[in-house]
């Protein structure tokens, strides 16, 4: 597979799309990132790394963290996770509150904010510092000990967390929060504020396409069935209420974040990560979706 040529081609074609999106500004610190940046990396199961553009620039992973936090929680509590969080696409925005009341405080899935807050609650219960455990986990998966969260981004989000507080308190009223809401929101905001590059995120996601094992170290992260199930959840819920369109166009399980990153996995072959901070109306990187669509078109490889 001539990944270098495909990446070069995508990079050359992506220019016009970089101006079309809008940088997330509801977390003020994220609005400082220049709009017209683009990076993309592919890491194969064999460990080959291909990159283009700003693929080594560390950006705010935001909701991509929900995938890895869910892997941690799923590994810890197994199927009992599903007593507290569903696994259906929500069809509503990632930060929407509307379903929570009619569904008795049980979020639709772990990849929308409400579901990720339940996951954070589980991690806060298990670890003295859930955010440090999360950072440690990301360091292990990507093999880079310098990965950390960006305190400025975390604090910027914390000052504008009214919706997340509302969701967490609402779920607490249904008995679906065990730890104090402030503790959970704090850990969640720091987890979202972890800064990683495309190369690091692609490396970190490889275990999902490799039966739960990190290919470079042989470390088992989760069992084979859980890896398969998490990948299925990414496919059906990973890009919010645009997931149908995303899977139609790209054909890969993926997880996006409002920092402009999207990580995608082709089981048995590779993980890809793209970053471009201009978002579409659903909160997914506009150029990022186009780039991944181009990738699966050029390579002729997707799930289907
Ligand atoms: N930290 C962000 C929030 O809670 C993450 C949202 C996202 O990336 N979609 O709003």
mmCIF file of C-alpha atoms and ligand atoms in Angstrom:
data_model
loop_
_atom_site.group_PDB
_atom_site.id
_atom_site.type_symbol
_atom_site.label_atom_id
_atom_site.label_comp_id
_atom_site.label_asym_id
_atom_site.label_seq_id
_atom_site.Cartn_x
_atom_site.Cartn_y
_atom_site.Cartn_z
ATOM 1 C CA UNK A 1 0.000 0.000 0.000
ATOM 2 C CA UNK A 2 1.558 3.273 -1.098
ATOM 3 C CA UNK A 3 0.493 5.322 1.936
ATOM 4 C CA UNK A 4 3.112 8.087 1.407
ATOM 5 C CA UNK A 5 1.757 8.836 -2.059
ATOM 6 C CA UNK A 6 -1.854 8.833 -0.861
ATOM 7 C CA UNK A 7 -1.038 11.138 2.048
ATOM 8 C CA UNK A 8 0.799 13.558 -0.260
ATOM 9 C CA UNK A 9 -2.151 13.586 -2.599
ATOM 10 C CA UNK A 10 -4.641 14.239 0.204
ATOM 11 C CA UNK A 11 -2.433 17.035 1.540
ATOM 12 C CA UNK A 12 -2.212 18.620 -1.906
ATOM 13 C CA UNK A 13 -6.006 18.481 -2.412
ATOM 14 C CA UNK A 14 -7.210 19.501 1.034
ATOM 15 C CA UNK A 15 -6.440 23.274 0.817
ATOM 16 C CA UNK A 16 -9.919 24.544 -0.148
ATOM 17 C CA UNK A 17 -11.545 22.593 2.690
ATOM 18 C CA UNK A 18 -9.389 24.137 5.404
ATOM 19 C CA UNK A 19 -11.219 27.457 5.236
ATOM 20 C CA UNK A 20 -14.707 26.044 5.316
ATOM 21 C CA UNK A 21 -14.883 24.901 8.943
ATOM 22 C CA UNK A 22 -15.135 26.880 12.182
ATOM 23 C CA UNK A 23 -12.798 26.509 15.143
ATOM 24 C CA UNK A 24 -14.606 25.553 18.380
ATOM 25 C CA UNK A 25 -14.916 28.695 20.465
ATOM 26 C CA UNK A 26 -17.160 27.611 23.330
ATOM 27 C CA UNK A 27 -13.906 26.549 24.989
ATOM 28 C CA UNK A 28 -12.080 29.890 24.527
ATOM 29 C CA UNK A 29 -8.596 28.395 24.660
ATOM 30 C CA UNK A 30 -9.367 26.218 21.602
ATOM 31 C CA UNK A 31 -10.268 29.281 19.545
ATOM 32 C CA UNK A 32 -6.598 30.354 19.534
ATOM 33 C CA UNK A 33 -5.560 27.556 17.177
ATOM 34 C CA UNK A 34 -4.996 28.756 13.584
ATOM 35 C CA UNK A 35 -7.759 27.514 11.280
ATOM 36 C CA UNK A 36 -5.707 26.514 8.277
ATOM 37 C CA UNK A 37 -3.608 23.774 9.786
ATOM 38 C CA UNK A 38 -3.680 20.153 8.722
ATOM 39 C CA UNK A 39 -1.863 17.004 9.691
ATOM 40 C CA UNK A 40 -2.410 13.328 9.068
ATOM 41 C CA UNK A 41 -0.668 10.145 10.150
ATOM 42 C CA UNK A 42 -1.031 6.466 9.431
ATOM 43 C CA UNK A 43 0.569 3.831 11.633
ATOM 44 C CA UNK A 44 0.439 0.229 10.484
ATOM 45 C CA UNK A 45 0.189 -2.806 12.726
ATOM 46 C CA UNK A 46 3.782 -3.574 11.717
ATOM 47 C CA UNK A 47 4.863 -0.219 13.179
ATOM 48 C CA UNK A 48 5.466 1.749 9.999
ATOM 49 C CA UNK A 49 4.644 5.424 10.437
ATOM 50 C CA UNK A 50 3.586 7.686 7.585
ATOM 51 C CA UNK A 51 2.887 11.357 8.108
ATOM 52 C CA UNK A 52 2.082 14.549 6.304
ATOM 53 C CA UNK A 53 1.663 18.211 7.333
ATOM 54 C CA UNK A 54 1.436 18.966 11.054
ATOM 55 C CA UNK A 55 1.219 15.312 12.050
ATOM 56 C CA UNK A 56 3.594 15.822 14.985
ATOM 57 C CA UNK A 57 1.885 18.904 16.387
ATOM 58 C CA UNK A 58 0.126 18.231 19.688
ATOM 59 C CA UNK A 59 -3.482 19.396 19.698
ATOM 60 C CA UNK A 60 -6.293 19.072 22.220
ATOM 61 C CA UNK A 61 -7.747 15.578 21.901
ATOM 62 C CA UNK A 62 -11.081 16.582 23.492
ATOM 63 C CA UNK A 63 -13.737 13.928 22.805
ATOM 64 C CA UNK A 64 -11.244 11.484 21.308
ATOM 65 C CA UNK A 65 -10.419 10.936 24.984
ATOM 66 C CA UNK A 66 -13.890 9.401 25.406
ATOM 67 C CA UNK A 67 -12.787 6.382 23.400
ATOM 68 C CA UNK A 68 -9.762 5.681 25.566
ATOM 69 C CA UNK A 69 -11.507 6.484 28.852
ATOM 70 C CA UNK A 70 -14.249 4.068 27.825
ATOM 71 C CA UNK A 71 -11.638 1.382 27.096
ATOM 72 C CA UNK A 72 -10.261 1.899 30.616
ATOM 73 C CA UNK A 73 -13.694 1.735 32.257
ATOM 74 C CA UNK A 74 -14.858 -1.213 30.143
ATOM 75 C CA UNK A 75 -11.673 -3.068 31.109
ATOM 76 C CA UNK A 76 -12.375 -2.339 34.780
ATOM 77 C CA UNK A 77 -16.102 -3.005 35.108
ATOM 78 C CA UNK A 78 -16.915 -5.093 32.004
ATOM 79 C CA UNK A 79 -20.527 -5.441 30.912
ATOM 80 C CA UNK A 80 -21.863 -3.766 34.055
ATOM 81 C CA UNK A 81 -20.940 -0.532 32.251
ATOM 82 C CA UNK A 82 -24.091 -0.993 30.186
ATOM 83 C CA UNK A 83 -26.314 -0.801 33.249
ATOM 84 C CA UNK A 84 -25.390 2.890 33.431
ATOM 85 C CA UNK A 85 -24.748 3.865 29.782
ATOM 86 C CA UNK A 86 -26.474 2.718 26.599
ATOM 87 C CA UNK A 87 -24.893 1.766 23.310
ATOM 88 C CA UNK A 88 -27.184 3.298 20.728
ATOM 89 C CA UNK A 89 -26.420 6.303 18.534
ATOM 90 C CA UNK A 90 -28.065 9.368 20.039
ATOM 91 C CA UNK A 91 -29.092 11.274 16.925
ATOM 92 C CA UNK A 92 -28.652 14.421 19.004
ATOM 93 C CA UNK A 93 -25.695 16.777 19.517
ATOM 94 C CA UNK A 94 -22.802 15.571 21.666
ATOM 95 C CA UNK A 95 -23.690 18.033 24.419
ATOM 96 C CA UNK A 96 -27.466 17.664 24.271
ATOM 97 C CA UNK A 97 -29.578 17.150 27.385
ATOM 98 C CA UNK A 98 -32.859 16.286 25.721
ATOM 99 C CA UNK A 99 -32.813 12.490 25.983
ATOM 100 C CA UNK A 100 -31.628 12.346 29.572
ATOM 101 C CA UNK A 101 -34.977 13.109 31.150
ATOM 102 C CA UNK A 102 -37.141 10.729 29.131
ATOM 103 C CA UNK A 103 -34.489 8.023 29.481
ATOM 104 C CA UNK A 104 -34.152 8.344 33.258
ATOM 105 C CA UNK A 105 -30.641 9.741 33.394
ATOM 106 C CA UNK A 106 -29.070 6.902 31.375
ATOM 107 C CA UNK A 107 -27.067 8.400 28.480
ATOM 108 C CA UNK A 108 -27.435 6.829 25.037
ATOM 109 C CA UNK A 109 -23.748 5.951 24.622
ATOM 110 C CA UNK A 110 -20.299 6.589 26.158
ATOM 111 C CA UNK A 111 -19.160 8.871 23.305
ATOM 112 C CA UNK A 112 -21.508 11.775 23.965
ATOM 113 C CA UNK A 113 -20.773 14.097 26.875
ATOM 114 C CA UNK A 114 -23.354 12.619 29.264
ATOM 115 C CA UNK A 115 -22.065 9.082 28.667
ATOM 116 C CA UNK A 116 -18.454 10.169 29.007
ATOM 117 C CA UNK A 117 -19.294 11.779 32.354
ATOM 118 C CA UNK A 118 -20.605 8.427 33.617
ATOM 119 C CA UNK A 119 -17.366 6.826 32.398
ATOM 120 C CA UNK A 120 -15.394 9.523 34.256
ATOM 121 C CA UNK A 121 -17.454 8.826 37.364
ATOM 122 C CA UNK A 122 -16.385 5.161 37.173
ATOM 123 C CA UNK A 123 -12.730 6.162 36.779
ATOM 124 C CA UNK A 124 -12.949 8.702 39.619
ATOM 125 C CA UNK A 125 -14.293 5.966 41.865
ATOM 126 C CA UNK A 126 -11.406 3.636 41.010
ATOM 127 C CA UNK A 127 -8.427 5.981 40.954
ATOM 128 C CA UNK A 128 -7.164 8.562 43.420
ATOM 129 C CA UNK A 129 -6.589 10.786 40.391
ATOM 130 C CA UNK A 130 -8.581 9.664 37.342
ATOM 131 C CA UNK A 131 -6.915 12.306 35.160
ATOM 132 C CA UNK A 132 -3.430 11.098 36.047
ATOM 133 C CA UNK A 133 -4.468 7.469 35.449
ATOM 134 C CA UNK A 134 -5.805 8.553 32.069
ATOM 135 C CA UNK A 135 -2.601 10.377 31.132
ATOM 136 C CA UNK A 136 -0.577 7.326 32.189
ATOM 137 C CA UNK A 137 -2.778 5.125 30.011
ATOM 138 C CA UNK A 138 -2.239 7.362 26.965
ATOM 139 C CA UNK A 139 1.525 7.384 27.576
ATOM 140 C CA UNK A 140 1.563 3.597 27.645
ATOM 141 C CA UNK A 141 -0.534 3.206 24.511
ATOM 142 C CA UNK A 142 1.467 5.662 22.434
ATOM 143 C CA UNK A 143 4.885 4.944 23.946
ATOM 144 C CA UNK A 144 5.596 8.594 24.805
ATOM 145 C CA UNK A 145 6.119 9.582 28.413
ATOM 146 C CA UNK A 146 5.902 13.311 27.746
ATOM 147 C CA UNK A 147 2.169 13.262 26.959
ATOM 148 C CA UNK A 148 0.199 15.385 29.415
ATOM 149 C CA UNK A 149 -2.917 17.470 29.720
ATOM 150 C CA UNK A 150 -2.831 21.182 29.007
ATOM 151 C CA UNK A 151 -3.941 22.913 32.182
ATOM 152 C CA UNK A 152 -4.878 26.121 30.348
ATOM 153 C CA UNK A 153 -7.311 24.248 28.113
ATOM 154 C CA UNK A 154 -8.738 22.307 31.065
ATOM 155 C CA UNK A 155 -9.297 25.490 33.070
ATOM 156 C CA UNK A 156 -10.737 27.252 30.062
ATOM 157 C CA UNK A 157 -13.263 24.428 29.680
ATOM 158 C CA UNK A 158 -13.982 24.341 33.417
ATOM 159 C CA UNK A 159 -14.982 28.003 33.348
ATOM 160 C CA UNK A 160 -17.519 27.205 30.609
ATOM 161 C CA UNK A 161 -18.824 23.864 31.811
ATOM 162 C CA UNK A 162 -22.412 24.814 32.555
ATOM 163 C CA UNK A 163 -23.899 22.232 30.206
ATOM 164 C CA UNK A 164 -21.690 19.440 31.496
ATOM 165 C CA UNK A 165 -22.529 20.410 35.083
ATOM 166 C CA UNK A 166 -26.205 20.388 34.189
ATOM 167 C CA UNK A 167 -25.922 16.883 32.715
ATOM 168 C CA UNK A 168 -23.927 15.544 35.625
ATOM 169 C CA UNK A 169 -26.319 16.957 38.235
ATOM 170 C CA UNK A 170 -29.260 15.673 36.255
ATOM 171 C CA UNK A 171 -27.786 12.166 36.140
ATOM 172 C CA UNK A 172 -26.964 12.412 39.840
ATOM 173 C CA UNK A 173 -30.647 13.082 40.504
ATOM 174 C CA UNK A 174 -31.378 9.709 38.881
ATOM 175 C CA UNK A 175 -28.696 8.012 40.977
ATOM 176 C CA UNK A 176 -26.335 7.642 37.992
ATOM 177 C CA UNK A 177 -23.334 9.463 39.545
ATOM 178 C CA UNK A 178 -21.449 8.063 42.512
ATOM 179 C CA UNK A 179 -18.789 10.691 43.001
ATOM 180 C CA UNK A 180 -19.256 14.421 43.641
ATOM 181 C CA UNK A 181 -20.114 16.193 40.402
ATOM 182 C CA UNK A 182 -17.216 18.689 40.777
ATOM 183 C CA UNK A 183 -14.711 15.837 41.015
ATOM 184 C CA UNK A 184 -16.093 14.174 37.887
ATOM 185 C CA UNK A 185 -16.242 17.362 35.789
ATOM 186 C CA UNK A 186 -12.727 18.248 36.847
ATOM 187 C CA UNK A 187 -11.340 14.856 35.800
ATOM 188 C CA UNK A 188 -13.363 14.892 32.570
ATOM 189 C CA UNK A 189 -12.144 18.361 31.569
ATOM 190 C CA UNK A 190 -8.522 17.402 32.160
ATOM 191 C CA UNK A 191 -8.916 14.183 30.227
ATOM 192 C CA UNK A 192 -10.343 16.173 27.287
ATOM 193 C CA UNK A 193 -7.431 18.638 27.566
ATOM 194 C CA UNK A 194 -4.743 16.015 26.943
ATOM 195 C CA UNK A 195 -2.540 17.178 24.062
ATOM 196 C CA UNK A 196 -1.356 14.604 21.528
ATOM 197 C CA UNK A 197 -0.226 14.526 17.915
ATOM 198 C CA UNK A 198 -1.726 12.584 15.006
ATOM 199 C CA UNK A 199 1.172 10.122 15.138
ATOM 200 C CA UNK A 200 0.705 9.552 18.882
ATOM 201 C CA UNK A 201 -3.058 9.109 18.608
ATOM 202 C CA UNK A 202 -2.801 6.698 15.696
ATOM 203 C CA UNK A 203 -0.302 4.621 17.687
ATOM 204 C CA UNK A 204 -2.588 4.725 20.731
ATOM 205 C CA UNK A 205 -5.591 3.435 18.758
ATOM 206 C CA UNK A 206 -3.833 0.444 17.195
ATOM 207 C CA UNK A 207 -4.832 -1.986 19.954
ATOM 208 C CA UNK A 208 -8.468 -1.650 18.901
ATOM 209 C CA UNK A 209 -7.695 -3.131 15.507
ATOM 210 C CA UNK A 210 -5.333 -5.724 16.948
ATOM 211 C CA UNK A 211 -7.606 -7.803 19.209
ATOM 212 C CA UNK A 212 -6.929 -5.570 22.205
ATOM 213 C CA UNK A 213 -3.127 -5.839 22.124
ATOM 214 C CA UNK A 214 -0.657 -2.957 21.571
ATOM 215 C CA UNK A 215 1.294 -4.293 18.565
ATOM 216 C CA UNK A 216 4.629 -2.648 19.428
ATOM 217 C CA UNK A 217 4.823 -3.951 23.014
ATOM 218 C CA UNK A 218 2.540 -6.987 23.068
ATOM 219 C CA UNK A 219 0.682 -5.480 26.032
ATOM 220 C CA UNK A 220 -2.931 -6.598 26.316
ATOM 221 C CA UNK A 221 -5.179 -3.597 26.990
ATOM 222 C CA UNK A 222 -8.582 -5.296 26.830
ATOM 223 C CA UNK A 223 -9.757 -8.741 25.797
ATOM 224 C CA UNK A 224 -10.438 -9.546 22.165
ATOM 225 C CA UNK A 225 -14.219 -9.400 22.418
ATOM 226 C CA UNK A 226 -14.130 -6.032 24.186
ATOM 227 C CA UNK A 227 -11.849 -4.602 21.483
ATOM 228 C CA UNK A 228 -14.318 -5.749 18.843
ATOM 229 C CA UNK A 229 -17.211 -4.251 20.761
ATOM 230 C CA UNK A 230 -15.520 -0.903 21.339
ATOM 231 C CA UNK A 231 -14.750 -0.703 17.624
ATOM 232 C CA UNK A 232 -18.412 -1.424 16.864
ATOM 233 C CA UNK A 233 -19.406 1.412 19.189
ATOM 234 C CA UNK A 234 -16.996 3.757 17.427
ATOM 235 C CA UNK A 235 -18.620 2.870 14.139
ATOM 236 C CA UNK A 236 -22.160 3.534 15.371
ATOM 237 C CA UNK A 237 -21.579 6.393 17.830
ATOM 238 C CA UNK A 238 -18.075 7.869 17.301
ATOM 239 C CA UNK A 239 -18.956 10.942 15.262
ATOM 240 C CA UNK A 240 -22.118 12.064 17.102
ATOM 241 C CA UNK A 241 -25.244 12.796 15.099
ATOM 242 C CA UNK A 242 -23.277 12.822 11.831
ATOM 243 C CA UNK A 243 -22.324 9.187 12.233
ATOM 244 C CA UNK A 244 -24.518 7.853 9.411
ATOM 245 C CA UNK A 245 -23.030 10.281 6.925
ATOM 246 C CA UNK A 246 -19.524 9.660 8.243
ATOM 247 C CA UNK A 247 -19.748 5.881 7.900
ATOM 248 C CA UNK A 248 -21.342 6.269 4.465
ATOM 249 C CA UNK A 249 -18.450 8.425 3.293
ATOM 250 C CA UNK A 250 -15.492 6.914 5.184
ATOM 251 C CA UNK A 251 -16.465 3.364 6.127
ATOM 252 C CA UNK A 252 -14.247 3.116 9.205
ATOM 253 C CA UNK A 253 -14.866 3.134 12.968
ATOM 254 C CA UNK A 254 -13.677 6.506 14.213
ATOM 255 C CA UNK A 255 -13.772 8.942 17.104
ATOM 256 C CA UNK A 256 -13.666 12.702 16.730
ATOM 257 C CA UNK A 257 -13.149 15.647 19.074
ATOM 258 C CA UNK A 258 -13.830 19.396 18.938
ATOM 259 C CA UNK A 259 -10.084 20.021 18.956
ATOM 260 C CA UNK A 260 -10.329 18.981 15.279
ATOM 261 C CA UNK A 261 -8.865 15.490 15.540
ATOM 262 C CA UNK A 262 -10.374 12.260 14.229
ATOM 263 C CA UNK A 263 -8.845 8.867 14.855
ATOM 264 C CA UNK A 264 -9.938 5.904 12.723
ATOM 265 C CA UNK A 265 -9.054 2.225 12.687
ATOM 266 C CA UNK A 266 -8.852 -0.319 9.881
ATOM 267 C CA UNK A 267 -8.819 -3.596 11.835
ATOM 268 C CA UNK A 268 -5.802 -5.771 11.205
ATOM 269 C CA UNK A 269 -4.094 -3.114 9.091
ATOM 270 C CA UNK A 270 -3.615 0.370 10.470
ATOM 271 C CA UNK A 271 -4.864 3.318 12.481
ATOM 272 C CA UNK A 272 -5.072 6.806 11.015
ATOM 273 C CA UNK A 273 -5.405 10.169 12.678
ATOM 274 C CA UNK A 274 -6.159 13.455 11.008
ATOM 275 C CA UNK A 275 -6.176 16.924 12.528
ATOM 276 C CA UNK A 276 -7.604 20.137 11.202
ATOM 277 C CA UNK A 277 -9.328 22.468 13.675
ATOM 278 C CA UNK A 278 -12.106 23.824 11.436
ATOM 279 C CA UNK A 279 -15.292 21.983 12.434
ATOM 280 C CA UNK A 280 -18.542 21.264 10.620
ATOM 281 C CA UNK A 281 -21.959 21.862 12.200
ATOM 282 C CA UNK A 282 -21.778 18.582 14.099
ATOM 283 C CA UNK A 283 -18.441 19.282 15.767
ATOM 284 C CA UNK A 284 -16.383 17.011 13.510
ATOM 285 C CA UNK A 285 -13.303 18.295 11.668
ATOM 286 C CA UNK A 286 -14.580 19.319 8.253
ATOM 287 C CA UNK A 287 -11.309 18.771 6.383
ATOM 288 C CA UNK A 288 -10.638 15.725 8.562
ATOM 289 C CA UNK A 289 -13.735 13.923 7.323
ATOM 290 C CA UNK A 290 -12.866 14.826 3.714
ATOM 291 C CA UNK A 291 -9.295 13.543 4.219
ATOM 292 C CA UNK A 292 -10.454 10.216 5.651
ATOM 293 C CA UNK A 293 -13.011 9.867 2.884
ATOM 294 C CA UNK A 294 -10.228 10.445 0.351
ATOM 295 C CA UNK A 295 -8.004 7.937 2.129
ATOM 296 C CA UNK A 296 -10.487 5.067 1.957
ATOM 297 C CA UNK A 297 -11.342 5.989 -1.645
ATOM 298 C CA UNK A 298 -7.712 6.146 -2.800
ATOM 299 C CA UNK A 299 -6.685 2.956 -1.017
ATOM 300 C CA UNK A 300 -9.906 1.118 -1.801
ATOM 301 C CA UNK A 301 -9.742 -0.149 1.788
ATOM 302 C CA UNK A 302 -12.399 0.294 4.441
ATOM 303 C CA UNK A 303 -14.557 -2.057 6.491
ATOM 304 C CA UNK A 304 -16.725 -2.729 3.473
HETATM 305 N N1 LIG B 1 -14.579 18.817 26.306
HETATM 306 C C1 LIG B 1 -15.591 18.975 25.301
HETATM 307 C C2 LIG B 1 -16.955 19.149 25.954
HETATM 308 O O1 LIG B 1 -17.234 18.566 26.964
HETATM 309 C C3 LIG B 1 -15.540 17.781 24.390
HETATM 310 C C4 LIG B 1 -16.572 17.849 23.316
HETATM 311 C C5 LIG B 1 -16.137 17.227 22.020
HETATM 312 O O2 LIG B 1 -14.978 17.086 21.701
HETATM 313 N N2 LIG B 1 -17.132 16.911 21.220
HETATM 314 O O3 LIG B 1 -17.778 19.878 25.450
#
